[in-house]
mmCIF file of C-alpha atoms in Angstrom:
data_model
loop_
_atom_site.group_PDB
_atom_site.id
_atom_site.type_symbol
_atom_site.label_atom_id
_atom_site.label_comp_id
_atom_site.label_asym_id
_atom_site.label_seq_id
_atom_site.Cartn_x
_atom_site.Cartn_y
_atom_site.Cartn_z
ATOM 1 C CA UNK S 715 37.864 -14.564 11.425
ATOM 2 C CA UNK S 716 35.264 -11.489 9.997
ATOM 3 C CA UNK S 717 33.669 -13.574 7.396
ATOM 4 C CA UNK S 718 32.971 -16.931 8.944
ATOM 5 C CA UNK S 719 31.400 -14.709 11.752
ATOM 6 C CA UNK S 720 29.410 -12.639 8.915
ATOM 7 C CA UNK S 721 28.052 -16.123 7.188
ATOM 8 C CA UNK S 722 26.878 -17.294 10.785
ATOM 9 C CA UNK S 723 24.650 -14.162 10.923
ATOM 10 C CA UNK S 724 23.470 -14.408 7.775
ATOM 11 C CA UNK S 725 22.580 -18.106 8.050
ATOM 12 C CA UNK S 726 20.520 -17.106 11.070
ATOM 13 C CA UNK S 727 18.627 -14.272 9.711
ATOM 14 C CA UNK S 728 18.092 -16.509 6.409
ATOM 15 C CA UNK S 729 16.350 -18.973 9.290
ATOM 16 C CA UNK S 730 14.151 -16.818 11.133
ATOM 17 C CA UNK S 731 11.375 -16.604 8.653
ATOM 18 C CA UNK S 732 11.260 -20.940 8.396
ATOM 19 C CA UNK S 733 10.993 -21.104 12.375
ATOM 20 C CA UNK S 734 7.390 -18.935 11.492
ATOM 21 C CA UNK S 735 4.963 -22.066 11.255
ATOM 22 C CA UNK S 736 5.544 -25.016 13.605
ATOM 23 C CA UNK S 737 6.238 -28.544 12.773
ATOM 24 C CA UNK S 738 2.679 -28.916 14.764
ATOM 25 C CA UNK S 739 1.028 -26.682 12.715
ATOM 26 C CA UNK S 740 1.868 -28.378 8.638
ATOM 27 C CA UNK S 741 -0.947 -30.520 7.188
ATOM 28 C CA UNK S 742 -0.360 -34.079 6.460
ATOM 29 C CA UNK S 743 -1.363 -33.803 3.110
ATOM 30 C CA UNK S 744 1.310 -31.666 0.865
ATOM 31 C CA UNK S 745 -1.775 -30.014 -1.344
ATOM 32 C CA UNK S 746 -3.614 -29.163 2.047
ATOM 33 C CA UNK S 747 -0.325 -27.979 2.790
ATOM 34 C CA UNK S 748 0.406 -25.812 -0.247
ATOM 35 C CA UNK S 749 -3.067 -24.032 -0.011
ATOM 36 C CA UNK S 750 -2.560 -22.991 3.497
ATOM 37 C CA UNK S 751 0.816 -21.844 2.695
ATOM 38 C CA UNK S 752 -0.719 -19.725 0.031
ATOM 39 C CA UNK S 753 -3.515 -18.265 1.825
ATOM 40 C CA UNK S 754 -1.140 -17.583 4.691
ATOM 41 C CA UNK S 755 0.892 -15.576 2.672
ATOM 42 C CA UNK S 756 -1.887 -13.392 1.482
ATOM 43 C CA UNK S 757 -3.046 -12.433 5.436
ATOM 44 C CA UNK S 758 -1.329 -9.682 7.238
ATOM 45 C CA UNK S 759 -0.383 -10.509 10.893
ATOM 46 C CA UNK S 760 -2.119 -7.707 12.656
ATOM 47 C CA UNK S 761 0.617 -7.669 15.515
ATOM 48 C CA UNK S 762 3.539 -7.216 13.077
ATOM 49 C CA UNK S 763 1.319 -5.278 10.408
ATOM 50 C CA UNK S 764 4.015 -5.826 7.610
ATOM 51 C CA UNK S 765 4.468 -9.359 7.641
ATOM 52 C CA UNK S 766 2.134 -12.184 6.793
ATOM 53 C CA UNK S 767 1.051 -15.205 9.124
ATOM 54 C CA UNK S 768 3.035 -17.223 7.320
ATOM 55 C CA UNK S 769 5.936 -14.877 8.660
ATOM 56 C CA UNK S 770 5.736 -14.044 12.056
ATOM 57 C CA UNK S 771 5.909 -15.661 15.289
ATOM 58 C CA UNK S 772 3.418 -13.816 16.827
ATOM 59 C CA UNK S 773 0.252 -15.876 19.522
ATOM 60 C CA UNK S 774 -2.038 -14.111 16.631
ATOM 61 C CA UNK S 775 -0.472 -15.229 13.891
ATOM 62 C CA UNK S 776 -0.381 -19.124 15.330
ATOM 63 C CA UNK S 777 -4.185 -18.657 15.841
ATOM 64 C CA UNK S 778 -4.941 -17.156 12.205
ATOM 65 C CA UNK S 779 -2.780 -20.317 10.579
ATOM 66 C CA UNK S 780 -4.378 -22.814 12.633
ATOM 67 C CA UNK S 781 -7.276 -21.338 11.596
ATOM 68 C CA UNK S 782 -6.772 -21.282 7.953
ATOM 69 C CA UNK S 783 -5.482 -25.099 8.274
ATOM 70 C CA UNK S 784 -8.822 -25.708 10.078
ATOM 71 C CA UNK S 785 -11.056 -24.076 7.366
ATOM 72 C CA UNK S 786 -9.072 -26.180 4.495
ATOM 73 C CA UNK S 787 -9.661 -29.055 6.144
ATOM 74 C CA UNK S 788 -13.323 -28.702 6.946
ATOM 75 C CA UNK S 789 -13.891 -28.667 2.845
ATOM 76 C CA UNK S 790 -13.785 -24.365 2.759
ATOM 77 C CA UNK S 791 -12.445 -23.114 -0.933
ATOM 78 C CA UNK S 792 -9.596 -20.858 -0.443
ATOM 79 C CA UNK S 793 -12.140 -17.431 -1.080
ATOM 80 C CA UNK S 794 -14.437 -19.242 1.680
ATOM 81 C CA UNK S 795 -11.303 -19.462 3.710
ATOM 82 C CA UNK S 796 -10.228 -15.347 2.924
ATOM 83 C CA UNK S 797 -13.877 -14.214 3.240
ATOM 84 C CA UNK S 798 -14.685 -15.852 6.770
ATOM 85 C CA UNK S 799 -10.931 -14.481 8.033
ATOM 86 C CA UNK S 800 -12.291 -10.880 6.335
ATOM 87 C CA UNK S 801 -16.184 -11.047 8.165
ATOM 88 C CA UNK S 802 -13.943 -11.268 11.841
ATOM 89 C CA UNK S 803 -11.002 -9.164 11.095
ATOM 90 C CA UNK S 804 -11.739 -6.582 8.328
ATOM 91 C CA UNK S 805 -9.962 -5.828 4.880
ATOM 92 C CA UNK S 806 -7.245 -4.914 7.038
ATOM 93 C CA UNK S 807 -6.028 -8.486 7.359
ATOM 94 C CA UNK S 808 -5.417 -8.592 3.649
ATOM 95 C CA UNK S 809 -1.831 -8.020 2.509
ATOM 96 C CA UNK S 810 -3.022 -7.370 -1.039
ATOM 97 C CA UNK S 811 -6.515 -5.431 -0.847
ATOM 98 C CA UNK S 812 -9.735 -6.328 -2.782
ATOM 99 C CA UNK S 813 -10.917 -4.341 -5.747
ATOM 100 C CA UNK S 814 -14.345 -2.096 -4.321
ATOM 101 C CA UNK S 815 -15.419 1.284 -3.820
ATOM 102 C CA UNK S 816 -13.561 2.038 -0.983
ATOM 103 C CA UNK S 817 -9.880 1.188 -2.640
ATOM 104 C CA UNK S 818 -10.723 2.851 -5.719
ATOM 105 C CA UNK S 819 -11.515 6.026 -3.768
ATOM 106 C CA UNK S 820 -8.519 5.747 -1.704
ATOM 107 C CA UNK S 821 -5.862 5.053 -4.355
ATOM 108 C CA UNK S 822 -7.754 6.990 -6.914
ATOM 109 C CA UNK S 823 -8.461 10.380 -4.852
ATOM 110 C CA UNK S 824 -4.960 11.735 -4.356
ATOM 111 C CA UNK S 825 -4.491 11.180 -8.759
ATOM 112 C CA UNK S 826 -7.731 13.258 -9.134
ATOM 113 C CA UNK S 827 -6.775 15.333 -6.841
ATOM 114 C CA UNK S 828 -3.314 16.217 -8.745
ATOM 115 C CA UNK S 829 -5.598 16.555 -11.925
ATOM 116 C CA UNK S 830 -7.738 18.647 -10.593
ATOM 117 C CA UNK S 831 -5.116 21.320 -9.344
ATOM 118 C CA UNK S 832 -3.214 21.069 -12.738
ATOM 119 C CA UNK S 833 -6.479 21.734 -14.244
ATOM 120 C CA UNK S 834 -7.141 24.805 -11.633
ATOM 121 C CA UNK S 835 -3.459 26.508 -12.018
ATOM 122 C CA UNK S 836 -3.702 26.114 -15.909
ATOM 123 C CA UNK S 837 -7.236 27.818 -16.118
ATOM 124 C CA UNK S 838 -5.687 30.280 -13.742
ATOM 125 C CA UNK S 839 -2.915 31.202 -15.568
ATOM 126 C CA UNK S 840 -4.452 31.712 -19.036
ATOM 127 C CA UNK S 841 -6.944 34.404 -17.533
ATOM 128 C CA UNK S 842 -4.322 36.190 -15.670
ATOM 129 C CA UNK S 843 -2.386 36.033 -19.526
ATOM 130 C CA UNK S 844 -4.878 37.794 -20.845
ATOM 131 C CA UNK S 845 -5.145 40.778 -18.225
ATOM 132 C CA UNK S 846 -3.130 44.003 -19.192
ATOM 133 C CA UNK S 847 -0.561 44.447 -16.293
ATOM 134 C CA UNK S 848 -0.404 47.971 -14.739
ATOM 135 C CA UNK S 849 -2.277 51.202 -15.176
ATOM 136 C CA UNK S 850 -2.669 53.242 -18.085
ATOM 137 C CA UNK S 851 -0.271 56.266 -18.942
ATOM 138 C CA UNK S 852 -1.319 59.768 -17.601
ATOM 139 C CA UNK S 853 -1.827 62.471 -20.612
ATOM 140 C CA UNK S 854 1.395 64.003 -19.577
ATOM 141 C CA UNK S 855 3.379 60.052 -19.358
ATOM 142 C CA UNK S 856 1.807 59.568 -22.893
ATOM 143 C CA UNK S 857 3.256 63.278 -24.436
ATOM 144 C CA UNK S 858 6.539 62.023 -22.725
ATOM 145 C CA UNK S 859 6.353 58.808 -24.259
ATOM 146 C CA UNK S 860 5.413 60.465 -27.740
ATOM 147 C CA UNK S 861 8.385 63.007 -27.224
ATOM 148 C CA UNK S 862 10.857 60.142 -26.157
ATOM 149 C CA UNK S 863 9.815 57.828 -29.232
ATOM 150 C CA UNK S 864 10.088 61.043 -31.756
ATOM 151 C CA UNK S 865 13.741 61.181 -31.127
#
């Protein structure tokens, strides 16, 4: 009984993403539909934020899926569709951000900061290693040390 219940739950969960694209959204041309699905998989749902618009059931995701299909049927290239949507919603709508100066700074800054910190620690440690620690012995301490070393 438990196995059947578990199997039913797993099958229902596996079917959930399939419900995102409604049959009335699907294009009649299979090649255009494949392009629309590929583009939809690259775009983030602004409501769900960690799902593509292809997997999301949100109203905004549906509107974006329809917009992608509309632009494709109007003859836009894949890049033109992405550029149009990015111009309306910003770079955040892309699940894989484009490489630009902003993204290079965003991903490169932590690496540069770690390297600069490591270099600073290395320089500080080397400078400190060359300096003597403590103070010089007084004349009485030096005499006492000499006596102890002679014994």
